[in-house]
Amino acid sequence: MSASAGDVKGRVAAGVDETNRGPSHDVEKGDRSVERDRNAQTPPSDDDTAIDEDADEYTKLLKFIDVEAKREKHKGDDQEDEDEEKEMKRLWYAPWKRVPVDKQDSRKVPQSWLDTDMNQGLAEADITSRRGRYGYNELESPRENPVIKFAGYFRGPILYVMELAVCLAAGLRDWIDFGVIIGILGLNAFVGWYQEKQAGDIVEQLKAGIAMKAFVVRGGQEQEIEARELVPGDIVVVEEGQTIPADGKILASYEDKDRSKARGITEEREKALAAKEDNKVDKGPSVLSVDQSAITGESLAVDKFIGDTVYYTTGTKRGKVYMVVTDIARESFVGRTARLVTGGSGPGHFQRVMATIGTTLLVLVIIWLLAVWIGGFFHGLGIATPKENNLLIYTLIFLIIGVPVGLPCVTTTTMAVGAAFLARRKAIVQKLTAIESLAGVDILCTDKTGTLTANRLSVHEPWVTDGVDLNWMLTVAVLASSHNIKALDPIDKVTVVTLKDYPKAKEMLKGGWITHKFTPFDPVSKRITAEVEKDGKRYVCAKGAPNAILRLTNPPQEVHELYSQKTTEYAKRGFRTLGVACQENGGDWKCLGLLPMFDPPRTDTAQTIAEAGDLGVRVKMLTGDAVAIAKETCKQLALGTNVYDSARLITGGMSGSDIHDFVESADGFAEVAPEHKYQVVEMLQARGHLTAMTGDGVNDAPSLKRADCGIAVEGASDAARSAADVVFLDEGLSTIITAIKVARQIFHRMKAYIVYRIALCLHLEIYLALSMIILNETIRADLIVFIALFADLGTIAIAYDNAPFAREPVEWQLPKIWIISTILGAWLAGATWIMRGTLFLNNGGIVQNYGSVQEILFLEVALTENWLIFVTRGMGTLPSWQLVGAILGIDVLASIFALFGWISGSEPHNGHTDIVTVVRVWAFSFGVTVIAALVYFLLNSIKFLDNLGKSKRGTKNKKQEDFLTNLRRLTLVHERAGDDDVFRFQPECVPL
């Protein structure tokens, strides 16, 4: 493509970017950019006629962008243009027809819905209809239809094979097999659906207890409701300390009940805009101040005016206003951002493991069937004849025994039961497969405040400069605190609570104080200020970071040195220190002293960290506090003290491999921002570590999504919860350790079941394939179906077993699983052959008086297969009563089958087996199981097998790490040359 065409493309992209900026959307600038770009188009060159069509398309696109920009600028004023641009859709029953899209399909809120009476609010009928169209005000996706969800338990490669077996049984008119196979499929689906639903209900109940609240005007009355109940057009009261519950537009300050002041401001603004006097637009006084740092990165609180938009999940720092809800959570700015990190990311690790196992078993079925069919042809068997012994019957049998139909059900049930257990301990598992990831975690990156520490600040021995009354300093510190008792900042709260120990300071604060202006804390100035007055004297009180107060006051040298010395001393002792200063009647600022605050570690944190180390999980602390405070906290918790400033992560100038080494070896980082969390997770994963990450803000959502197991801690934002795999409702680290232990127990149960189930498949495949080829006989298909049913029915109880938890991070080690399962399956097949061999003896072998070959083999197979679960589960703990009861019940039922010859057809003695023979089969099966247990124990003692299939964590790839790190350091440089925008990449000077 020619340069001119490329330029047009670039300018189109630039135009799109200008008109889609998110919170700081600037429509007029977008219009000017589009107009300039349209005028800058150049005709195509004669030697490149191919771009004519492209240029036409770009021109059309530019016109479309222009229309969209103008529409955005004049919302609600150009309905005719909107009708012209109306989208079309094809009818599902007549795809050749195209009709306009119904407005009800649009997610855009009609302008008329936002014209709600501020003092009356919405009527109940309006609320119902709007919720029916837009749903609830929450980030979570709509609940799945239970019927569709239940149908999902019949989908998957393994289940498709069983459904094929149903069709084959129907074709052979084997109605017993047909009914029992359908019963197996239905039972597995119902149990899996019910267990997952039960776990989901527990989670929903817990979530209801932490729901955000909102004050809304409805029916002329202010009332508190759950924020999820809001709909577009609702009138909401927002005040200092609250979280904004949805995207909305400010209508008026709370005192302006009749909106007279708001209308005056709006009219003046419209007159200035109509006269195109942009520089004379008066927005009026700021009525609200919000903290948007979590979504825009702006350090300062942002002032908002009448008519401005406020965004979902941002915090209110000052003011009290009425706002109208314009977009609910899912359609809000934060909601659209959350969808980027919560969208489908392909199958997880657990699904890939299950798919690998299922695919391998299907391949084995095909291989065994091929061998059986070849053997059948040599025996002269027909495809459908004779009736009881033909190739289709053999195929049906192998389809039933070759795939573990209960595998999806048992694993889902096991994880669902574990998730319900964790939920009762205030750990909500949002994705069941996260349990497997949590079981394998070997590095945990955690916050300090509220997780490692108690988040209960206390003031410790305040220090004052010479000549300053301690009570006066405390008075100034309290005056420079928020006055909103509903939502006090923890630092302001502890400052006020400290007064209980200083009665004279309390007396100083009694009566006469007038607050003229209060400026909340912001990360740039790093201080809080309040302009107050008493007895005709005006004071400006300030409280903030020690260095910020020092710069503000500029004290004498000796005071400066002593102040700095005290600050350093407190930091080394792990105190968070605040400086206090005051200005009287416009005079010089005076430094009053320091307030050292201490957030003690939680009483159980040190023990919990030691326990994490015993579990093979290394804890890295990521905190926003200073390095000195972080190191002191690490000392108190017996954590490593290799804690560094997070600036080294991005601006350290190290090579890629060195910075990976640095992150891997560090015990933590201080003064971290959300982007540092993401970088730490990414580098640890590059070294093969399974990493868990805690977070609570909107900006933490990408790192939570990136981590192998993202954990939203107590008090996290909705966006963080939506992106996380696990949500904690309790503070502290102990919940995380409990979750890891439970996850490893769940993993142990699933792994035991998978080894057991693969061995069962191989057991019957080996035995029956050889039996069909050598003896031209098989176990009846009816009995095979019941063997498969018993194998799955009893072992569902493994979900409730008393499993031990591993002392180190776990992983599947599929090669080891296949080797152990194959050996166990081969041994069971050999034992069944031994049993069958005794029946050829003249004395009847294992048969005492009488017994059917079919029933004896059925009983032996059923018993040895059921008891194998006690082998694969290990001997670390006693089995649960649920598992023992389920297996015992199945064994009794199988014995009754053998005794009374159920489903035995025309066998001798009607298929009945004498009681002594049944006892002998039980004794033989017990001996087989004991030998299987010894074999299993020996196999797990082999060091080679123990390490087989383990991933190598901490693997270093110097070339790749250096290359990727330097690639990320490319800086996008934007230069301006006349009316053109030029973009180019400029690498930092870091050697490769």
Short mmCIF file of N, CA and C in Angstrom, two decimals, residues 64-205:
data_model
loop_
_atom_site.label_atom_id
_atom_site.label_comp_id
_atom_site.label_asym_id
_atom_site.label_seq_id
_atom_site.Cartn_x
_atom_site.Cartn_y
_atom_site.Cartn_z
N PHE A 64 -18.24 8.53 8.89
CA PHE A 64 -18.94 7.85 9.98
C PHE A 64 -18.45 8.33 11.34
N ILE A 65 -17.10 8.45 11.46
CA ILE A 65 -16.51 8.94 12.72
C ILE A 65 -17.01 10.35 13.01
N ASP A 66 -17.08 11.17 11.96
CA ASP A 66 -17.52 12.54 12.13
C ASP A 66 -18.95 12.58 12.66
N VAL A 67 -19.82 11.72 12.09
CA VAL A 67 -21.20 11.66 12.54
C VAL A 67 -21.27 11.22 13.99
N GLU A 68 -20.47 10.19 14.34
CA GLU A 68 -20.48 9.68 15.71
C GLU A 68 -20.00 10.73 16.70
N ALA A 69 -18.96 11.49 16.34
CA ALA A 69 -18.43 12.52 17.24
C ALA A 69 -19.47 13.60 17.48
N LYS A 70 -20.15 14.04 16.40
CA LYS A 70 -21.16 15.07 16.57
C LYS A 70 -22.34 14.56 17.38
N ARG A 71 -22.67 13.31 17.16
CA ARG A 71 -23.77 12.74 17.93
C ARG A 71 -23.44 12.72 19.41
N GLU A 72 -22.20 12.35 19.74
CA GLU A 72 -21.76 12.33 21.13
C GLU A 72 -21.81 13.72 21.73
N LYS A 73 -21.47 14.73 20.91
CA LYS A 73 -21.43 16.10 21.40
C LYS A 73 -22.83 16.63 21.67
N HIS A 74 -23.80 16.21 20.86
CA HIS A 74 -25.17 16.72 21.01
C HIS A 74 -26.10 15.57 21.36
N LYS A 75 -25.83 14.91 22.49
CA LYS A 75 -26.63 13.76 22.90
C LYS A 75 -28.09 14.16 23.04
N GLY A 76 -28.97 13.33 22.48
CA GLY A 76 -30.40 13.54 22.64
C GLY A 76 -30.98 14.60 21.74
N ASP A 77 -30.16 15.38 20.99
CA ASP A 77 -30.68 16.47 20.17
C ASP A 77 -30.83 16.11 18.70
N ASP A 78 -30.35 14.95 18.28
CA ASP A 78 -30.38 14.63 16.86
C ASP A 78 -30.91 13.20 16.66
N GLN A 79 -32.17 13.01 17.06
CA GLN A 79 -32.78 11.69 16.94
C GLN A 79 -32.88 11.26 15.49
N GLU A 80 -33.02 12.25 14.57
CA GLU A 80 -33.15 11.90 13.16
C GLU A 80 -31.87 11.24 12.65
N ASP A 81 -30.70 11.80 13.03
CA ASP A 81 -29.43 11.18 12.63
C ASP A 81 -29.33 9.77 13.19
N GLU A 82 -29.81 9.60 14.42
CA GLU A 82 -29.72 8.28 15.05
C GLU A 82 -30.56 7.28 14.28
N ASP A 83 -31.75 7.70 13.81
CA ASP A 83 -32.59 6.82 13.04
C ASP A 83 -31.94 6.43 11.72
N GLU A 84 -31.21 7.41 11.11
CA GLU A 84 -30.55 7.12 9.85
C GLU A 84 -29.46 6.08 10.01
N GLU A 85 -28.78 6.12 11.16
CA GLU A 85 -27.67 5.19 11.39
C GLU A 85 -28.12 3.91 12.09
N LYS A 86 -29.43 3.69 12.13
CA LYS A 86 -29.96 2.54 12.85
C LYS A 86 -29.40 1.24 12.30
N GLU A 87 -29.00 0.34 13.20
CA GLU A 87 -28.41 -0.93 12.77
C GLU A 87 -29.49 -1.85 12.23
N MET A 88 -29.06 -2.80 11.38
CA MET A 88 -29.97 -3.77 10.80
C MET A 88 -29.60 -5.16 11.30
N LYS A 89 -30.58 -6.05 11.33
CA LYS A 89 -30.31 -7.43 11.69
C LYS A 89 -31.12 -8.36 10.80
N ARG A 90 -30.65 -9.62 10.70
CA ARG A 90 -31.35 -10.61 9.90
C ARG A 90 -32.25 -11.44 10.81
N LEU A 91 -33.45 -11.79 10.28
CA LEU A 91 -34.37 -12.61 11.03
C LEU A 91 -33.88 -14.05 11.05
N TRP A 92 -33.97 -14.71 12.22
CA TRP A 92 -33.46 -16.07 12.31
C TRP A 92 -34.27 -17.04 11.45
N TYR A 93 -35.58 -16.73 11.29
CA TYR A 93 -36.41 -17.63 10.49
C TYR A 93 -36.42 -17.25 9.02
N ALA A 94 -35.85 -16.08 8.67
CA ALA A 94 -35.77 -15.65 7.27
C ALA A 94 -34.49 -14.86 7.09
N PRO A 95 -33.35 -15.54 7.01
CA PRO A 95 -32.05 -14.85 6.98
C PRO A 95 -31.86 -13.94 5.79
N TRP A 96 -32.70 -14.07 4.75
CA TRP A 96 -32.56 -13.18 3.59
C TRP A 96 -33.20 -11.82 3.84
N LYS A 97 -33.92 -11.67 4.96
CA LYS A 97 -34.56 -10.40 5.28
C LYS A 97 -33.75 -9.65 6.32
N ARG A 98 -33.63 -8.32 6.15
CA ARG A 98 -32.93 -7.47 7.11
C ARG A 98 -33.91 -6.43 7.63
N VAL A 99 -34.00 -6.29 8.95
CA VAL A 99 -34.93 -5.34 9.56
C VAL A 99 -34.17 -4.49 10.56
N PRO A 100 -34.69 -3.29 10.87
CA PRO A 100 -34.00 -2.45 11.86
C PRO A 100 -33.97 -3.13 13.22
N VAL A 101 -32.86 -2.90 13.93
CA VAL A 101 -32.73 -3.44 15.28
C VAL A 101 -33.67 -2.71 16.20
N ASP A 102 -34.43 -3.44 16.97
CA ASP A 102 -35.33 -2.84 17.94
C ASP A 102 -34.53 -2.07 18.97
N LYS A 103 -35.04 -0.90 19.34
CA LYS A 103 -34.32 -0.09 20.34
C LYS A 103 -34.16 -0.84 21.65
N GLN A 104 -35.04 -1.78 21.91
CA GLN A 104 -34.93 -2.52 23.16
C GLN A 104 -33.67 -3.38 23.19
N ASP A 105 -33.07 -3.64 22.00
CA ASP A 105 -31.84 -4.42 21.97
C ASP A 105 -30.63 -3.58 22.33
N SER A 106 -30.76 -2.26 22.28
CA SER A 106 -29.62 -1.38 22.51
C SER A 106 -29.30 -1.30 23.99
N ARG A 107 -28.02 -1.17 24.32
CA ARG A 107 -27.61 -1.03 25.70
C ARG A 107 -27.57 0.44 26.12
N LYS A 108 -27.79 1.34 25.17
CA LYS A 108 -27.74 2.76 25.49
C LYS A 108 -29.03 3.16 26.21
N VAL A 109 -28.89 3.87 27.33
CA VAL A 109 -30.05 4.29 28.11
C VAL A 109 -30.74 5.45 27.40
N PRO A 110 -32.05 5.36 27.13
CA PRO A 110 -32.76 6.49 26.48
C PRO A 110 -32.67 7.75 27.32
N GLN A 111 -32.56 8.88 26.65
CA GLN A 111 -32.42 10.15 27.36
C GLN A 111 -33.63 10.43 28.25
N SER A 112 -34.80 10.02 27.81
CA SER A 112 -36.02 10.29 28.59
C SER A 112 -36.00 9.59 29.94
N TRP A 113 -35.26 8.49 30.03
CA TRP A 113 -35.19 7.77 31.30
C TRP A 113 -34.39 8.53 32.36
N LEU A 114 -33.58 9.47 31.92
CA LEU A 114 -32.71 10.20 32.86
C LEU A 114 -33.36 11.48 33.37
N ASP A 115 -34.55 11.79 32.87
CA ASP A 115 -35.25 13.01 33.30
C ASP A 115 -36.14 12.71 34.49
N THR A 116 -35.57 12.14 35.52
CA THR A 116 -36.32 11.75 36.72
C THR A 116 -36.47 12.94 37.66
N ASP A 117 -37.66 13.06 38.26
CA ASP A 117 -37.88 14.10 39.26
C ASP A 117 -36.96 13.82 40.45
N MET A 118 -36.10 14.81 40.75
CA MET A 118 -35.07 14.58 41.77
C MET A 118 -35.67 14.35 43.15
N ASN A 119 -36.81 14.95 43.45
CA ASN A 119 -37.38 14.84 44.78
C ASN A 119 -38.36 13.67 44.93
N GLN A 120 -38.79 13.10 43.80
CA GLN A 120 -39.74 12.00 43.86
C GLN A 120 -39.12 10.65 43.54
N GLY A 121 -38.13 10.66 42.62
CA GLY A 121 -37.51 9.40 42.23
C GLY A 121 -38.38 8.59 41.29
N LEU A 122 -38.06 7.33 41.14
CA LEU A 122 -38.76 6.46 40.20
C LEU A 122 -39.94 5.77 40.86
N ALA A 123 -40.93 5.45 40.02
CA ALA A 123 -42.06 4.65 40.47
C ALA A 123 -41.70 3.17 40.38
N GLU A 124 -42.44 2.35 41.12
CA GLU A 124 -42.14 0.91 41.16
C GLU A 124 -42.26 0.27 39.78
N ALA A 125 -43.24 0.71 38.99
CA ALA A 125 -43.42 0.13 37.65
C ALA A 125 -42.22 0.42 36.76
N ASP A 126 -41.67 1.64 36.88
CA ASP A 126 -40.48 2.00 36.08
C ASP A 126 -39.28 1.15 36.49
N ILE A 127 -39.14 0.93 37.77
CA ILE A 127 -38.00 0.15 38.28
C ILE A 127 -38.06 -1.27 37.72
N THR A 128 -39.24 -1.87 37.74
CA THR A 128 -39.39 -3.25 37.26
C THR A 128 -39.07 -3.37 35.79
N SER A 129 -39.60 -2.45 34.98
CA SER A 129 -39.38 -2.53 33.53
C SER A 129 -37.91 -2.28 33.18
N ARG A 130 -37.27 -1.35 33.86
CA ARG A 130 -35.87 -1.05 33.57
C ARG A 130 -34.95 -2.18 34.01
N ARG A 131 -35.28 -2.80 35.12
CA ARG A 131 -34.45 -3.93 35.55
C ARG A 131 -34.63 -5.11 34.60
N GLY A 132 -35.84 -5.27 34.06
CA GLY A 132 -36.05 -6.33 33.10
C GLY A 132 -35.22 -6.15 31.85
N ARG A 133 -34.93 -4.88 31.50
CA ARG A 133 -34.13 -4.61 30.30
C ARG A 133 -32.64 -4.64 30.57
N TYR A 134 -32.21 -4.09 31.71
CA TYR A 134 -30.78 -3.94 31.97
C TYR A 134 -30.23 -4.87 33.05
N GLY A 135 -31.12 -5.51 33.80
CA GLY A 135 -30.64 -6.42 34.85
C GLY A 135 -30.24 -5.67 36.11
N TYR A 136 -29.51 -6.36 36.95
CA TYR A 136 -29.10 -5.80 38.24
C TYR A 136 -27.79 -5.01 38.10
N ASN A 137 -27.61 -4.09 39.04
CA ASN A 137 -26.43 -3.23 39.04
C ASN A 137 -25.26 -3.96 39.71
N GLU A 138 -24.66 -4.89 38.97
CA GLU A 138 -23.53 -5.67 39.48
C GLU A 138 -22.67 -6.11 38.32
N LEU A 139 -21.38 -6.35 38.63
CA LEU A 139 -20.44 -6.73 37.58
C LEU A 139 -20.57 -8.18 37.18
N GLU A 140 -21.05 -9.04 38.09
CA GLU A 140 -21.12 -10.45 37.78
C GLU A 140 -22.03 -10.67 36.58
N SER A 141 -21.68 -11.67 35.79
CA SER A 141 -22.49 -12.00 34.63
C SER A 141 -23.82 -12.58 35.08
N PRO A 142 -24.87 -12.51 34.23
CA PRO A 142 -26.18 -13.04 34.61
C PRO A 142 -26.10 -14.52 34.93
N ARG A 143 -26.97 -14.96 35.80
CA ARG A 143 -26.98 -16.36 36.17
C ARG A 143 -27.38 -17.22 34.97
N GLU A 144 -26.70 -18.34 34.86
CA GLU A 144 -26.96 -19.24 33.75
C GLU A 144 -28.28 -19.95 33.97
N ASN A 145 -29.02 -20.15 32.88
CA ASN A 145 -30.28 -20.88 32.95
C ASN A 145 -30.01 -22.27 33.54
N PRO A 146 -30.72 -22.68 34.61
CA PRO A 146 -30.42 -23.98 35.24
C PRO A 146 -30.64 -25.16 34.30
N VAL A 147 -31.60 -25.03 33.38
CA VAL A 147 -31.85 -26.13 32.43
C VAL A 147 -30.65 -26.27 31.49
N ILE A 148 -30.17 -25.11 30.98
CA ILE A 148 -29.01 -25.14 30.08
C ILE A 148 -27.78 -25.63 30.82
N LYS A 149 -27.65 -25.20 32.08
CA LYS A 149 -26.50 -25.64 32.88
C LYS A 149 -26.55 -27.15 33.10
N PHE A 150 -27.74 -27.67 33.38
CA PHE A 150 -27.88 -29.12 33.57
C PHE A 150 -27.55 -29.87 32.28
N ALA A 151 -27.99 -29.31 31.15
CA ALA A 151 -27.69 -29.96 29.86
C ALA A 151 -26.19 -29.97 29.60
N GLY A 152 -25.46 -29.03 30.17
CA GLY A 152 -24.02 -28.98 29.99
C GLY A 152 -23.30 -30.18 30.57
N TYR A 153 -23.96 -30.89 31.51
CA TYR A 153 -23.34 -32.07 32.09
C TYR A 153 -23.44 -33.30 31.17
N PHE A 154 -24.06 -33.12 30.02
CA PHE A 154 -24.11 -34.19 29.02
C PHE A 154 -23.18 -33.89 27.85
N ARG A 155 -22.35 -32.85 27.98
CA ARG A 155 -21.44 -32.49 26.90
C ARG A 155 -20.01 -32.83 27.29
N GLY A 156 -19.21 -33.20 26.30
CA GLY A 156 -17.81 -33.52 26.52
C GLY A 156 -17.44 -34.82 25.82
N PRO A 157 -16.17 -34.99 25.47
CA PRO A 157 -15.74 -36.18 24.72
C PRO A 157 -16.12 -37.49 25.41
N ILE A 158 -15.90 -37.58 26.72
CA ILE A 158 -16.20 -38.82 27.44
C ILE A 158 -17.69 -39.10 27.42
N LEU A 159 -18.49 -38.07 27.63
CA LEU A 159 -19.94 -38.24 27.66
C LEU A 159 -20.48 -38.57 26.28
N TYR A 160 -19.87 -38.01 25.25
CA TYR A 160 -20.31 -38.32 23.89
C TYR A 160 -20.13 -39.81 23.59
N VAL A 161 -19.04 -40.40 24.11
CA VAL A 161 -18.81 -41.83 23.91
C VAL A 161 -19.92 -42.63 24.58
N MET A 162 -20.30 -42.24 25.82
CA MET A 162 -21.37 -42.96 26.51
C MET A 162 -22.71 -42.77 25.79
N GLU A 163 -22.93 -41.61 25.22
CA GLU A 163 -24.16 -41.38 24.46
C GLU A 163 -24.17 -42.22 23.18
N LEU A 164 -22.99 -42.43 22.61
CA LEU A 164 -22.88 -43.34 21.47
C LEU A 164 -23.21 -44.77 21.91
N ALA A 165 -22.78 -45.13 23.13
CA ALA A 165 -23.10 -46.45 23.67
C ALA A 165 -24.61 -46.61 23.86
N VAL A 166 -25.29 -45.54 24.24
CA VAL A 166 -26.75 -45.59 24.38
C VAL A 166 -27.39 -45.91 23.03
N CYS A 167 -26.94 -45.24 21.99
CA CYS A 167 -27.48 -45.48 20.65
C CYS A 167 -27.19 -46.92 20.20
N LEU A 168 -25.99 -47.41 20.50
CA LEU A 168 -25.62 -48.76 20.10
C LEU A 168 -26.47 -49.79 20.85
N ALA A 169 -26.69 -49.57 22.14
CA ALA A 169 -27.54 -50.48 22.92
C ALA A 169 -28.96 -50.50 22.38
N ALA A 170 -29.47 -49.33 21.99
CA ALA A 170 -30.81 -49.28 21.41
C ALA A 170 -30.86 -50.02 20.08
N GLY A 171 -29.79 -49.85 19.28
CA GLY A 171 -29.74 -50.56 18.00
C GLY A 171 -29.70 -52.07 18.18
N LEU A 172 -29.04 -52.53 19.25
CA LEU A 172 -28.97 -53.97 19.52
C LEU A 172 -30.19 -54.47 20.30
N ARG A 173 -31.12 -53.55 20.63
CA ARG A 173 -32.32 -53.86 21.39
C ARG A 173 -31.97 -54.47 22.76
N ASP A 174 -30.87 -53.99 23.29
CA ASP A 174 -30.45 -54.41 24.63
C ASP A 174 -31.00 -53.37 25.61
N TRP A 175 -32.28 -53.54 25.97
CA TRP A 175 -32.98 -52.47 26.68
C TRP A 175 -32.52 -52.32 28.13
N ILE A 176 -32.00 -53.39 28.72
CA ILE A 176 -31.47 -53.26 30.09
C ILE A 176 -30.24 -52.35 30.07
N ASP A 177 -29.32 -52.65 29.16
CA ASP A 177 -28.13 -51.80 29.04
C ASP A 177 -28.52 -50.37 28.67
N PHE A 178 -29.48 -50.27 27.76
CA PHE A 178 -29.94 -48.95 27.32
C PHE A 178 -30.42 -48.13 28.52
N GLY A 179 -31.27 -48.74 29.34
CA GLY A 179 -31.82 -48.02 30.50
C GLY A 179 -30.78 -47.71 31.55
N VAL A 180 -29.89 -48.67 31.83
CA VAL A 180 -28.89 -48.45 32.88
C VAL A 180 -27.87 -47.39 32.45
N ILE A 181 -27.45 -47.40 31.18
CA ILE A 181 -26.48 -46.39 30.72
C ILE A 181 -27.10 -44.99 30.81
N ILE A 182 -28.36 -44.88 30.40
CA ILE A 182 -29.05 -43.59 30.53
C ILE A 182 -29.12 -43.18 32.01
N GLY A 183 -29.36 -44.19 32.87
CA GLY A 183 -29.40 -43.91 34.31
C GLY A 183 -28.06 -43.40 34.82
N ILE A 184 -26.96 -44.02 34.34
CA ILE A 184 -25.62 -43.57 34.74
C ILE A 184 -25.39 -42.13 34.31
N LEU A 185 -25.73 -41.84 33.06
CA LEU A 185 -25.55 -40.47 32.55
C LEU A 185 -26.39 -39.49 33.36
N GLY A 186 -27.65 -39.84 33.61
CA GLY A 186 -28.53 -38.95 34.36
C GLY A 186 -28.07 -38.76 35.79
N LEU A 187 -27.64 -39.86 36.43
CA LEU A 187 -27.17 -39.77 37.81
C LEU A 187 -25.94 -38.89 37.91
N ASN A 188 -24.98 -39.10 37.03
CA ASN A 188 -23.77 -38.27 37.04
C ASN A 188 -24.11 -36.80 36.84
N ALA A 189 -25.00 -36.53 35.88
CA ALA A 189 -25.37 -35.14 35.60
C ALA A 189 -26.08 -34.52 36.81
N PHE A 190 -27.00 -35.25 37.41
CA PHE A 190 -27.76 -34.70 38.54
C PHE A 190 -26.87 -34.44 39.73
N VAL A 191 -26.02 -35.41 40.08
CA VAL A 191 -25.13 -35.24 41.24
C VAL A 191 -24.19 -34.07 41.03
N GLY A 192 -23.58 -33.98 39.83
CA GLY A 192 -22.66 -32.87 39.54
C GLY A 192 -23.37 -31.54 39.59
N TRP A 193 -24.56 -31.47 38.98
CA TRP A 193 -25.33 -30.22 38.96
C TRP A 193 -25.76 -29.82 40.37
N TYR A 194 -26.24 -30.79 41.14
CA TYR A 194 -26.72 -30.48 42.48
C TYR A 194 -25.61 -30.02 43.40
N GLN A 195 -24.46 -30.70 43.35
CA GLN A 195 -23.35 -30.32 44.22
C GLN A 195 -22.83 -28.93 43.87
N GLU A 196 -22.71 -28.64 42.58
CA GLU A 196 -22.23 -27.32 42.19
C GLU A 196 -23.24 -26.24 42.56
N LYS A 197 -24.53 -26.54 42.41
CA LYS A 197 -25.58 -25.59 42.78
C LYS A 197 -25.56 -25.33 44.28
N GLN A 198 -25.38 -26.39 45.05
CA GLN A 198 -25.35 -26.24 46.51
C GLN A 198 -24.19 -25.34 46.94
N ALA A 199 -23.02 -25.57 46.35
CA ALA A 199 -21.87 -24.72 46.65
C ALA A 199 -22.12 -23.29 46.21
N GLY A 200 -22.74 -23.13 45.02
CA GLY A 200 -23.04 -21.79 44.52
C GLY A 200 -24.01 -21.05 45.41
N ASP A 201 -25.01 -21.75 45.98
CA ASP A 201 -25.98 -21.11 46.87
C ASP A 201 -25.31 -20.59 48.13
N ILE A 202 -24.37 -21.36 48.66
CA ILE A 202 -23.64 -20.92 49.87
C ILE A 202 -22.85 -19.65 49.55
N VAL A 203 -22.21 -19.64 48.39
CA VAL A 203 -21.43 -18.47 47.98
C VAL A 203 -22.33 -17.25 47.84
N GLU A 204 -23.50 -17.43 47.22
CA GLU A 204 -24.41 -16.32 47.02
C GLU A 204 -24.90 -15.76 48.35
N GLN A 205 -25.17 -16.63 49.31
CA GLN A 205 -25.60 -16.16 50.63
C GLN A 205 -24.53 -15.31 51.30
#
